[in-house]
Coordinates of C-alpha atoms in Angstrom, one line a residue:
X1 CA 10.3 -1.2 47.5
X2 CA 8.9 -2.7 44.3
X3 CA 6.0 -0.4 44.4
X4 CA 8.3 2.6 45.0
X5 CA 10.4 1.5 42.1
X6 CA 7.4 1.2 39.8
X7 CA 6.1 4.6 41.0
X8 CA 9.4 6.2 40.0
X9 CA 10.2 4.3 36.9
X10 CA 6.8 4.2 35.1
X11 CA 6.5 8.1 34.7
X12 CA 10.0 8.1 33.3
X13 CA 9.2 5.3 30.9
X14 CA 6.0 7.2 29.8
X15 CA 8.1 10.2 29.2
X16 CA 10.5 8.1 27.1
X17 CA 7.6 6.6 25.1
X18 CA 6.0 10.1 24.6
X19 CA 9.4 11.5 23.4
X20 CA 10.1 8.7 20.9
X21 CA 6.6 8.7 19.5
X22 CA 6.5 12.4 19.0
X23 CA 10.1 12.5 17.7
X24 CA 9.1 10.0 15.0
X25 CA 5.9 11.9 14.1
X26 CA 7.8 15.3 13.9
X27 CA 10.5 13.9 11.7
X28 CA 7.9 12.5 9.3
X29 CA 6.0 15.9 9.4
X30 CA 9.2 17.8 8.6
X31 CA 10.1 15.3 5.9
X32 CA 6.6 15.5 4.4
X33 CA 6.1 13.6 1.1
X34 CA 9.9 13.0 0.9
X35 CA 9.6 10.4 3.6
X36 CA 7.3 8.2 1.4
X37 CA 9.2 9.1 -1.7
X38 CA 12.5 7.8 -0.3
X39 CA 10.8 4.5 0.7
X40 CA 9.2 4.2 -2.8
X41 CA 12.3 5.1 -4.8
X42 CA 14.7 2.9 -2.8
X43 CA 13.0 -0.4 -3.1
X44 CA 14.1 -1.5 -6.6
X45 CA 16.3 -4.2 -5.0
X46 CA 16.0 -5.9 -1.6
X47 CA 19.5 -4.6 -0.6
X48 CA 18.7 -1.0 -1.5
X49 CA 15.4 -1.3 0.3
X50 CA 17.2 -2.7 3.4
X51 CA 19.6 0.2 3.4
X52 CA 16.7 2.7 3.0
X53 CA 14.8 1.0 5.8
X54 CA 17.8 1.0 8.1
X55 CA 18.5 4.7 7.4
X56 CA 14.9 5.9 7.8
X57 CA 14.4 3.9 11.0
X58 CA 17.7 5.2 12.4
X59 CA 16.4 8.8 11.7
X60 CA 12.9 8.4 13.0
X61 CA 13.9 5.9 15.8
X62 CA 11.0 3.7 15.2
X63 CA 11.0 0.4 13.3
X64 CA 7.2 0.2 13.9
X65 CA 6.7 3.6 12.1
X66 CA 8.8 2.3 9.1
X67 CA 7.1 -1.0 8.9
X68 CA 3.6 0.4 9.3
X69 CA 4.3 3.0 6.5
X70 CA 5.7 0.2 4.4
X71 CA 2.6 -2.0 4.9
X72 CA 0.4 1.1 4.1
X73 CA 2.3 1.7 0.9
X74 CA 1.8 -1.9 -0.1
X75 CA -1.9 -1.6 0.7
X76 CA -2.1 1.5 -1.5
X77 CA -0.3 -0.1 -4.3
X78 CA 2.7 2.3 -4.1
X79 CA 5.2 -0.5 -3.8
X80 CA 4.8 -4.3 -4.2
X81 CA 5.0 -6.9 -1.5
X82 CA 8.4 -8.1 -2.8
X83 CA 9.8 -4.5 -2.7
X84 CA 8.5 -4.0 0.9
X85 CA 10.7 -6.9 2.2
X86 CA 13.9 -4.9 2.0
X87 CA 12.4 -2.0 4.0
X88 CA 11.1 -4.4 6.7
X89 CA 14.4 -6.3 7.0
X90 CA 16.4 -3.0 7.2
X91 CA 14.1 -1.5 9.8
X92 CA 15.4 -3.9 12.5
X93 CA 18.9 -2.8 11.9
X94 CA 18.1 0.9 12.0
X95 CA 16.3 0.5 15.4
X96 CA 19.6 -0.5 17.1
X97 CA 20.9 3.1 17.0
X98 CA 19.1 4.0 20.3
X99 CA 20.9 1.2 22.2
X100 CA 24.2 2.3 20.8
X101 CA 23.8 5.9 21.8
X102 CA 22.8 4.9 25.3
X103 CA 25.6 2.5 25.6
X104 CA 28.2 5.1 24.7
X105 CA 26.7 7.5 27.1
X106 CA 25.9 10.1 24.4
X107 CA 22.7 10.6 26.4
X108 CA 24.7 13.1 28.5
X109 CA 24.0 15.7 25.8
X110 CA 20.3 15.2 26.1
X111 CA 19.6 18.4 28.1
X112 CA 21.4 20.4 25.5
X113 CA 19.1 19.0 22.7
X114 CA 16.0 19.7 24.9
X115 CA 17.2 23.4 25.3
X116 CA 18.2 23.8 21.7
X117 CA 14.9 22.4 20.4
X118 CA 12.8 24.5 22.7
X119 CA 14.7 27.7 21.8
X120 CA 14.5 26.9 18.0
X121 CA 10.8 26.4 18.3
X122 CA 10.4 29.9 19.7
X123 CA 12.5 31.8 17.2
X124 CA 10.8 32.7 13.9
X125 CA 12.8 31.7 10.8
X126 CA 13.6 28.8 8.5
X127 CA 14.8 26.5 11.3
X128 CA 11.7 26.8 13.5
X129 CA 10.3 23.6 12.0
X130 CA 13.3 21.7 13.3
X131 CA 12.7 22.8 16.9
X132 CA 10.2 20.1 17.9
X133 CA 12.2 17.1 16.4
X134 CA 15.3 18.3 18.2
X135 CA 13.4 18.8 21.4
X136 CA 11.8 15.4 21.4
X137 CA 15.1 13.8 20.4
X138 CA 16.6 15.3 23.6
X139 CA 13.6 14.2 25.6
X140 CA 14.0 10.6 24.6
X141 CA 17.5 10.4 26.0
X142 CA 16.8 12.7 28.9
X143 CA 14.1 10.3 30.1
X144 CA 16.6 7.4 29.8
X145 CA 19.0 9.4 32.0
X146 CA 16.2 9.9 34.5
X147 CA 15.5 6.1 34.5
X148 CA 19.2 5.4 35.0
X149 CA 19.4 7.7 38.0
X150 CA 16.3 6.0 39.5
X151 CA 17.6 2.4 39.1
X152 CA 21.3 2.9 39.9
X153 CA 20.9 2.8 43.7
X154 CA 19.0 -0.6 43.4
X155 CA 22.1 -2.7 42.4
X156 CA 22.2 -4.6 45.7
X157 CA 18.5 -4.6 46.5
X158 CA 17.4 -8.2 47.2
X159 CA 13.8 -7.7 46.1
X160 CA 14.8 -6.2 42.7
X161 CA 17.4 -8.8 42.1
X162 CA 14.9 -11.5 42.9
X163 CA 12.5 -10.0 40.4
X164 CA 15.2 -9.8 37.7
X165 CA 16.3 -13.4 38.3
X166 CA 13.4 -14.4 36.1
X167 CA 15.5 -13.4 33.1
X168 CA 17.9 -16.3 34.0
X169 CA 15.4 -18.5 32.0
X170 CA 15.9 -17.9 28.3
X171 CA 12.2 -18.5 27.4
X172 CA 11.0 -16.4 30.3
X173 CA 13.3 -13.6 29.2
X174 CA 12.0 -13.8 25.6
X175 CA 8.4 -13.6 26.9
X176 CA 9.3 -10.6 29.1
X177 CA 10.8 -8.8 26.1
X178 CA 7.7 -9.6 24.0
X179 CA 5.3 -8.4 26.7
X180 CA 7.2 -5.1 27.4
X181 CA 7.4 -4.3 23.7
X182 CA 3.7 -4.9 23.3
X183 CA 2.8 -2.7 26.2
X184 CA 4.8 0.2 25.0
X185 CA 4.4 -0.6 21.3
X186 CA 8.2 0.1 20.7
X187 CA 11.2 -2.2 20.7
X188 CA 13.3 0.9 21.1
X189 CA 11.8 1.4 24.5
X190 CA 12.6 -2.2 25.5
X191 CA 16.2 -2.0 24.2
X192 CA 16.7 1.4 25.8
X193 CA 15.5 0.1 29.2
X194 CA 17.6 -3.0 29.0
X195 CA 20.8 -1.0 28.2
X196 CA 20.1 1.4 31.1
X197 CA 19.6 -1.5 33.5
X198 CA 22.9 -3.1 32.2
X199 CA 24.6 0.2 32.8
X200 CA 23.3 0.2 36.4
X201 CA 24.5 -3.3 37.0
X202 CA 21.0 -4.7 37.4
X203 CA 21.2 -7.2 34.5
X204 CA 24.0 -9.0 32.7
X205 CA 24.5 -9.3 28.9
X206 CA 23.6 -13.0 29.2
X207 CA 20.2 -12.1 30.8
X208 CA 19.6 -9.2 28.4
X209 CA 20.1 -10.9 25.0
X210 CA 16.9 -13.1 25.2
X211 CA 14.9 -10.0 26.3
X212 CA 16.2 -8.2 23.2
X213 CA 15.1 -11.2 21.1
X214 CA 11.6 -11.2 22.6
X215 CA 11.4 -7.4 21.9
X216 CA 12.1 -8.2 18.2
X217 CA 9.1 -10.5 18.1
X218 CA 6.9 -8.1 20.1
X219 CA 7.4 -5.2 17.6
X220 CA 5.5 -7.2 14.9
X221 CA 2.2 -7.2 16.7
X222 CA 1.2 -3.6 15.5
X223 CA 1.7 -4.4 11.9
X224 CA -0.3 -7.7 12.1
X225 CA -3.2 -5.9 13.7
X226 CA -3.2 -3.0 11.3
X227 CA -3.0 -5.3 8.3
X228 CA -6.2 -7.1 9.2
X229 CA -8.4 -4.6 7.4
X230 CA -6.0 -4.3 4.4
X231 CA -5.6 -6.2 1.2
X232 CA -3.7 -9.5 0.8
X233 CA -0.4 -7.9 -0.3
X234 CA -0.3 -5.8 2.8
X235 CA -1.2 -8.8 5.0
X236 CA 1.8 -10.6 3.3
X237 CA 4.1 -7.7 4.3
X238 CA 2.9 -7.8 7.9
X239 CA 3.3 -11.6 8.1
X240 CA 6.7 -11.3 6.5
X241 CA 7.8 -9.0 9.3
X242 CA 6.5 -11.4 11.9
X243 CA 8.2 -14.4 10.4
X244 CA 11.4 -12.6 9.8
X245 CA 11.7 -11.6 13.4
X246 CA 10.3 -14.9 14.8
X247 CA 12.5 -17.2 12.6
X248 CA 15.5 -15.0 13.3
X249 CA 15.1 -15.7 17.0
X250 CA 14.6 -19.4 16.3
X251 CA 17.8 -19.5 14.3
X252 CA 19.8 -17.9 17.2
X253 CA 18.3 -19.9 20.1
X254 CA 20.4 -23.0 19.6
X255 CA 23.5 -20.8 19.4
X256 CA 22.7 -18.4 22.2
X257 CA 25.4 -19.7 24.5
X258 CA 28.1 -19.3 21.8
X259 CA 26.6 -15.9 20.8
X260 CA 26.8 -14.7 24.4
X261 CA 30.4 -15.8 24.6
X262 CA 31.1 -13.9 21.3
X263 CA 29.6 -10.7 22.7
X264 CA 31.5 -11.0 26.0
X265 CA 34.7 -11.7 24.0
X266 CA 34.2 -8.4 22.1
X267 CA 34.5 -6.7 25.4
X268 CA 33.2 -3.4 26.7
X269 CA 30.9 -2.5 29.5
X270 CA 27.7 -4.5 30.2
X271 CA 25.7 -1.8 28.4
X272 CA 28.0 -1.9 25.4
X273 CA 27.7 -5.7 25.3
X274 CA 23.9 -5.5 25.3
X275 CA 24.0 -2.8 22.5
X276 CA 26.4 -4.9 20.5
X277 CA 24.3 -8.0 20.9
X278 CA 21.3 -6.0 19.7
X279 CA 23.2 -4.8 16.6
X280 CA 24.9 -8.0 15.7
X281 CA 21.8 -10.1 16.1
X282 CA 19.7 -7.8 13.9
X283 CA 22.5 -7.4 11.3
X284 CA 23.1 -11.1 11.1
X285 CA 19.4 -11.9 10.8
X286 CA 19.0 -9.2 8.1
X287 CA 21.9 -10.6 6.1
X288 CA 20.6 -14.2 6.3
X289 CA 17.1 -13.2 5.1
X290 CA 18.4 -10.9 2.4
X291 CA 20.4 -13.8 0.9
X292 CA 17.2 -16.0 1.1
X293 CA 14.7 -13.3 0.1
X294 CA 13.4 -15.2 -2.9
X295 CA 12.5 -18.5 -1.1
X296 CA 11.3 -16.4 1.9
X297 CA 8.9 -14.4 -0.3
X298 CA 7.7 -17.6 -1.9
X299 CA 7.0 -19.1 1.5
X300 CA 4.9 -16.0 2.4
X301 CA 3.0 -16.1 -0.9
X302 CA 2.2 -19.8 -0.3
X303 CA 1.0 -19.1 3.2
X304 CA -1.2 -16.2 2.0
X305 CA -2.3 -17.0 -1.6
X306 CA -3.8 -14.1 -3.5
X307 CA -6.9 -14.8 -5.5
X308 CA -6.2 -12.0 -8.0
X309 CA -2.9 -10.3 -9.0
X310 CA -1.4 -7.6 -6.8
X311 CA -2.1 -4.1 -7.9
X312 CA 1.0 -1.9 -7.9
X313 CA 0.7 1.7 -9.1
X314 CA 3.3 1.7 -11.8
X315 CA 3.0 2.0 -15.5
X316 CA 4.0 -0.9 -17.7
X317 CA 5.2 0.9 -20.8
X318 CA 5.5 4.7 -20.5
X319 CA 7.9 6.5 -18.2
X320 CA 8.6 10.1 -17.3
X321 CA 11.0 10.3 -20.2
X322 CA 9.5 9.2 -23.5
X323 CA 11.8 8.3 -26.5
X324 CA 12.7 11.1 -28.8
X325 CA 11.3 9.3 -31.8
X326 CA 7.6 10.3 -32.0
X327 CA 6.4 7.0 -33.5
X328 CA 8.1 5.0 -30.7
X329 CA 6.7 7.4 -28.0
X330 CA 3.1 7.2 -29.5
X331 CA 3.5 3.4 -29.7
X332 CA 4.3 3.2 -25.9
X333 CA 1.3 5.4 -25.1
X334 CA -0.9 3.0 -27.2
X335 CA 0.5 0.0 -25.3
X336 CA -0.3 1.7 -22.0
X337 CA -3.8 2.3 -23.1
X338 CA -4.2 -1.4 -23.8
X339 CA -2.9 -2.0 -20.3
X340 CA -5.6 0.5 -19.1
X341 CA -8.3 -1.4 -21.0
X342 CA -7.2 -4.6 -19.4
X343 CA -7.6 -3.1 -15.9
X344 CA -11.1 -1.9 -16.9
X345 CA -11.9 -5.5 -18.0
X346 CA -10.6 -6.8 -14.6
X347 CA -12.9 -4.3 -12.9
X348 CA -15.8 -5.5 -15.0
X349 CA -15.1 -9.1 -14.1
X350 CA -14.8 -8.3 -10.4
X351 CA -18.1 -6.4 -10.6
X352 CA -19.8 -9.5 -12.0
X353 CA -18.3 -11.5 -9.1
X354 CA -19.9 -9.0 -6.7
X355 CA -23.2 -9.6 -8.5
X356 CA -22.7 -13.3 -7.8
X357 CA -22.4 -12.5 -4.1
X358 CA -18.6 -12.2 -3.6
X359 CA -18.7 -9.0 -1.5
X360 CA -15.0 -9.1 -0.7
X361 CA -14.2 -8.0 -4.3
X362 CA -15.5 -4.5 -3.6
X363 CA -12.3 -3.3 -2.0
X364 CA -10.3 -4.6 -5.0
X365 CA -12.7 -2.8 -7.4
X366 CA -12.1 0.5 -5.6
X367 CA -8.4 -0.1 -5.6
X368 CA -8.4 -0.9 -9.3
X369 CA -10.5 2.2 -10.0
X370 CA -7.7 4.3 -8.2
X371 CA -5.2 2.5 -10.4
X372 CA -7.2 3.4 -13.5
X373 CA -7.1 7.1 -12.3
X374 CA -3.3 6.8 -11.8
X375 CA -2.7 5.3 -15.3
X376 CA -5.0 7.9 -16.9
X377 CA -3.0 10.7 -15.2
X378 CA 0.3 9.2 -16.4
X379 CA -1.1 8.8 -20.0
X380 CA -2.3 12.4 -20.0
X381 CA 1.1 13.6 -18.8
X382 CA 2.7 11.6 -21.7
X383 CA 0.2 13.1 -24.1
X384 CA 0.9 16.7 -22.9
X385 CA 4.7 16.1 -23.2
X386 CA 4.2 14.9 -26.8
X387 CA 2.0 17.9 -27.7
X388 CA 4.8 20.2 -26.4
X389 CA 7.1 18.8 -29.1
X390 CA 7.3 19.8 -32.7
X391 CA 5.0 17.2 -34.3
X392 CA 3.1 16.9 -37.5
X393 CA -0.7 17.5 -37.8
X394 CA -1.2 13.8 -38.3
X395 CA 0.6 13.0 -35.0
X396 CA -1.2 15.7 -33.2
X397 CA -4.5 14.3 -34.3
X398 CA -3.5 10.8 -33.3
X399 CA -2.3 12.0 -29.8
X400 CA -5.6 13.9 -29.3
X401 CA -7.5 10.6 -30.1
X402 CA -5.3 8.7 -27.6
X403 CA -6.2 11.3 -24.9
X404 CA -9.9 10.8 -25.7
X405 CA -9.6 7.0 -25.4
X406 CA -7.9 7.4 -22.0
X407 CA -10.7 9.7 -20.9
X408 CA -13.3 7.2 -22.0
X409 CA -11.6 4.4 -20.2
X410 CA -11.7 6.4 -17.0
X411 CA -15.4 7.0 -17.5
X412 CA -16.1 3.4 -18.2
X413 CA -14.3 2.4 -15.0
X414 CA -16.4 4.8 -13.0
X415 CA -19.6 3.3 -14.3
X416 CA -18.3 -0.2 -13.4
X417 CA -17.6 0.9 -9.9
X418 CA -21.0 2.5 -9.6
X419 CA -22.6 -0.8 -10.7
X420 CA -20.5 -2.8 -8.2
X421 CA -21.8 -0.5 -5.4
X422 CA -25.4 -1.1 -6.6
X423 CA -24.8 -4.9 -6.3
X424 CA -23.2 -4.5 -2.9
X425 CA -26.1 -2.3 -1.7
X426 CA -28.6 -5.0 -2.7
X427 CA -26.9 -7.6 -0.5
X428 CA -26.2 -5.1 2.3
X429 CA -30.0 -4.6 2.5
X430 CA -30.5 -8.3 2.8
X431 CA -32.2 -8.4 -0.6
X432 CA -31.3 -10.9 -3.3
X433 CA -31.4 -10.9 -7.0
X434 CA -34.0 -13.2 -8.4
X435 CA -32.8 -16.0 -10.8
X436 CA -34.4 -14.1 -13.7
X437 CA -32.6 -10.8 -12.7
X438 CA -29.3 -12.5 -12.4
X439 CA -29.8 -14.3 -15.7
X440 CA -30.6 -10.9 -17.3
X441 CA -27.4 -9.4 -15.8
X442 CA -25.3 -12.2 -17.3
X443 CA -27.0 -11.7 -20.7
X444 CA -26.1 -8.0 -20.6
X445 CA -22.6 -8.6 -19.3
X446 CA -21.7 -11.0 -22.1
X447 CA -21.7 -8.5 -25.1
X448 CA -20.0 -5.9 -22.9
X449 CA -17.3 -8.4 -22.0
X450 CA -16.8 -9.5 -25.6
X451 CA -16.6 -5.9 -26.9
X452 CA -14.0 -4.9 -24.2
X453 CA -11.9 -8.0 -25.3
X454 CA -12.2 -6.9 -28.9
X455 CA -10.9 -3.5 -28.0
X456 CA -8.0 -4.9 -26.1
X457 CA -7.0 -7.2 -29.0
X458 CA -7.5 -4.7 -31.8
X459 CA -6.4 -1.3 -30.4
X460 CA -5.4 1.1 -31.9
X461 CA -6.9 -0.4 -35.1
X462 CA -10.5 -1.3 -35.8
X463 CA -10.6 -4.0 -38.6
X464 CA -13.8 -4.4 -40.4
X465 CA -14.6 -7.9 -38.9
X466 CA -14.0 -6.6 -35.4
X467 CA -16.2 -3.6 -36.1
X468 CA -18.9 -5.8 -37.4
X469 CA -18.7 -8.1 -34.4
X470 CA -18.8 -5.2 -32.0
X471 CA -21.9 -3.7 -33.8
X472 CA -23.6 -7.1 -33.5
X473 CA -22.9 -7.1 -29.7
X474 CA -24.2 -3.5 -29.5
X475 CA -27.4 -4.7 -31.1
X476 CA -27.6 -7.7 -28.7
X477 CA -27.0 -5.4 -25.7
X478 CA -29.7 -3.0 -27.0
X479 CA -32.2 -5.8 -27.3
X480 CA -31.3 -7.3 -23.9
X481 CA -31.5 -4.0 -22.1
X482 CA -35.0 -3.3 -23.5
X483 CA -36.1 -6.7 -22.5
X484 CA -34.8 -6.3 -18.9
X485 CA -36.4 -2.9 -18.6
X486 CA -39.7 -4.4 -19.5
X487 CA -39.4 -7.4 -17.1
X488 CA -38.2 -5.0 -14.4
X489 CA -41.3 -2.9 -14.8
X490 CA -43.5 -6.0 -14.6
X491 CA -41.7 -7.1 -11.4
X492 CA -41.9 -3.6 -10.0
X493 CA -45.7 -3.5 -10.5
X494 CA -45.9 -6.8 -8.7
X495 CA -43.6 -5.5 -5.9
X496 CA -41.3 -8.4 -6.4
X497 CA -38.1 -6.5 -7.2
X498 CA -35.3 -4.8 -5.3
X499 CA -36.7 -1.3 -6.2
X500 CA -34.6 1.4 -7.7
X501 CA -31.3 -0.4 -7.2
X502 CA -32.0 -2.7 -10.2
X503 CA -32.8 0.2 -12.4
X504 CA -29.5 1.8 -11.4
X505 CA -27.8 -1.5 -12.6
X506 CA -29.6 -1.3 -15.9
X507 CA -28.6 2.3 -16.3
X508 CA -24.9 1.4 -15.6
X509 CA -25.0 -1.2 -18.3
X510 CA -26.5 1.3 -20.7
X511 CA -23.7 3.8 -19.9
X512 CA -21.0 1.1 -20.2
X513 CA -22.4 0.0 -23.6
X514 CA -22.5 3.7 -24.8
X515 CA -18.9 4.3 -23.7
X516 CA -17.7 1.1 -25.5
X517 CA -19.5 2.2 -28.6
X518 CA -17.7 5.6 -28.4
X519 CA -14.4 3.8 -28.0
X520 CA -15.1 1.7 -31.1
X521 CA -16.0 4.9 -33.1
X522 CA -12.9 6.6 -31.8
X523 CA -10.7 3.7 -32.9
X524 CA -12.2 3.9 -36.4
X525 CA -11.3 7.6 -36.5
X526 CA -7.6 6.7 -36.1
X527 CA -7.7 5.4 -39.7
X528 CA -9.1 8.6 -41.1
X529 CA -6.6 11.2 -42.5
X530 CA -5.9 14.1 -40.1
X531 CA -7.2 16.6 -42.7
X532 CA -10.7 15.0 -42.5
X533 CA -10.8 15.2 -38.7
X534 CA -12.0 18.0 -36.5
X535 CA -9.4 17.6 -33.7
X536 CA -11.2 19.8 -31.1
X537 CA -14.3 17.7 -31.5
X538 CA -12.3 14.6 -30.7
X539 CA -11.6 15.8 -27.1
X540 CA -15.2 16.6 -26.2
X541 CA -16.9 14.4 -23.6
X542 CA -18.8 11.4 -25.1
X543 CA -22.5 11.9 -25.8
X544 CA -23.6 9.5 -23.1
X545 CA -27.1 10.9 -23.1
X546 CA -27.7 9.3 -26.6
X547 CA -28.0 5.9 -24.9
X548 CA -27.4 2.5 -26.5
X549 CA -30.9 2.4 -28.0
X550 CA -30.1 5.0 -30.7
X551 CA -29.3 3.9 -34.1
X552 CA -25.8 5.3 -34.8
X553 CA -25.0 3.8 -38.2
X554 CA -25.1 7.3 -39.9
X555 CA -22.6 8.7 -37.3
X556 CA -19.9 6.1 -38.0

């Protein structure tokens, strides 16, 4: 009998799983970028994030999909770890819709949705794209109806009742819910099955509640596994989802008897009681954690400390709408460029850490490079919006210079990333930098580091003392580069070097030094009257082929 039951139920469960997975995928496909945009725009406060998470999960019928996308957005820097908490908390509430629909027997309309979705997918027109989501939505509940028809005759079967008696133990029931959810990778599957079994009289609400709790813990496994290859912020979001669900269960365990009495007191069929328990449990847990979101987030950050700050792709000063006052708008763009320079300096410092053997910094460097590209695109959009206004020749020249500075910062970041890859390649090939080589790298890094710091502190001005100090560092870098090229050739002749990789590093330092020099000269041009400037020349690419070895005094 047990084998016959499994033979009948398992295909129906697979059909249910197939339906819910494809329904979620089709909804995201139809929604396109709007799906991510909704999640990004709705996370300014934990409450708004929770409402968005609940709404999106109710639509796609998969808390796993919502949380995985949330973790992915955190990993990409689209939203912060703190902002992801609302989405994660709300996702658990949204996933209760499946159980409610089953409990109120709205699944009877499932065949109609299957037919409508199939027909809509065949007819050419604007609504064809909605055919598949409607079809799979119907398939989800049609498969549940199929499961219900299979298990209904088993109400009095001794073998089945003996098997289900394991749920009399609270902890065994939690484990069962956890295991089923991990097998099918969906708490909606577990909740749907439990409600159907309650409808058929196979399980009571008292037995079902712990299974539902176990399902809540089980749904966190996917996020934890996926986050292993992601950055610390994404790992924090995955751990937050696990702790939110796990601690929620722990909070309810001592009260499970009273909670069961409350659910039974509300009334309704066994199926309705299970669905209500699912909803109330998740809603209460969400409310508790939303009220305690600050200490909860602090706990996660202590459990997973982050060596470097989290990178979130937002601007610090400019926005899509700049002030009407041109001077204020230009000032905001200048401040954003300072922010851009600081990110470049962070990339440089991280690159030096890779040179010291900290390979785990490579992913952060790549992420920071993407952030530089994002900031550059936002600065250029602001520059374009300013040039579309009625502005003076002086302001137009100033804005053109700001565009050039932003371009140069992007180029500098690219060279730094290229250098970090050269360092990583050396260690990947089991080679090592000799003490002399590493010392030479530090000698070249020092003037570059100081000059970037000078730019950050002085921009958009270039006082005479800063100019003088940066020139001195240029000279130091020039001398150090020439010395390292000479010693590199000696080691190459003796076959005691890492080959062409070290020459690539020297070349990157040369390019970085050249770009910094161009930035210094560009800052100087900001103090020159617009009438004396050739604005088109200001937006040409830097002459990087000149190298840092050329005497450029006459060009300044």
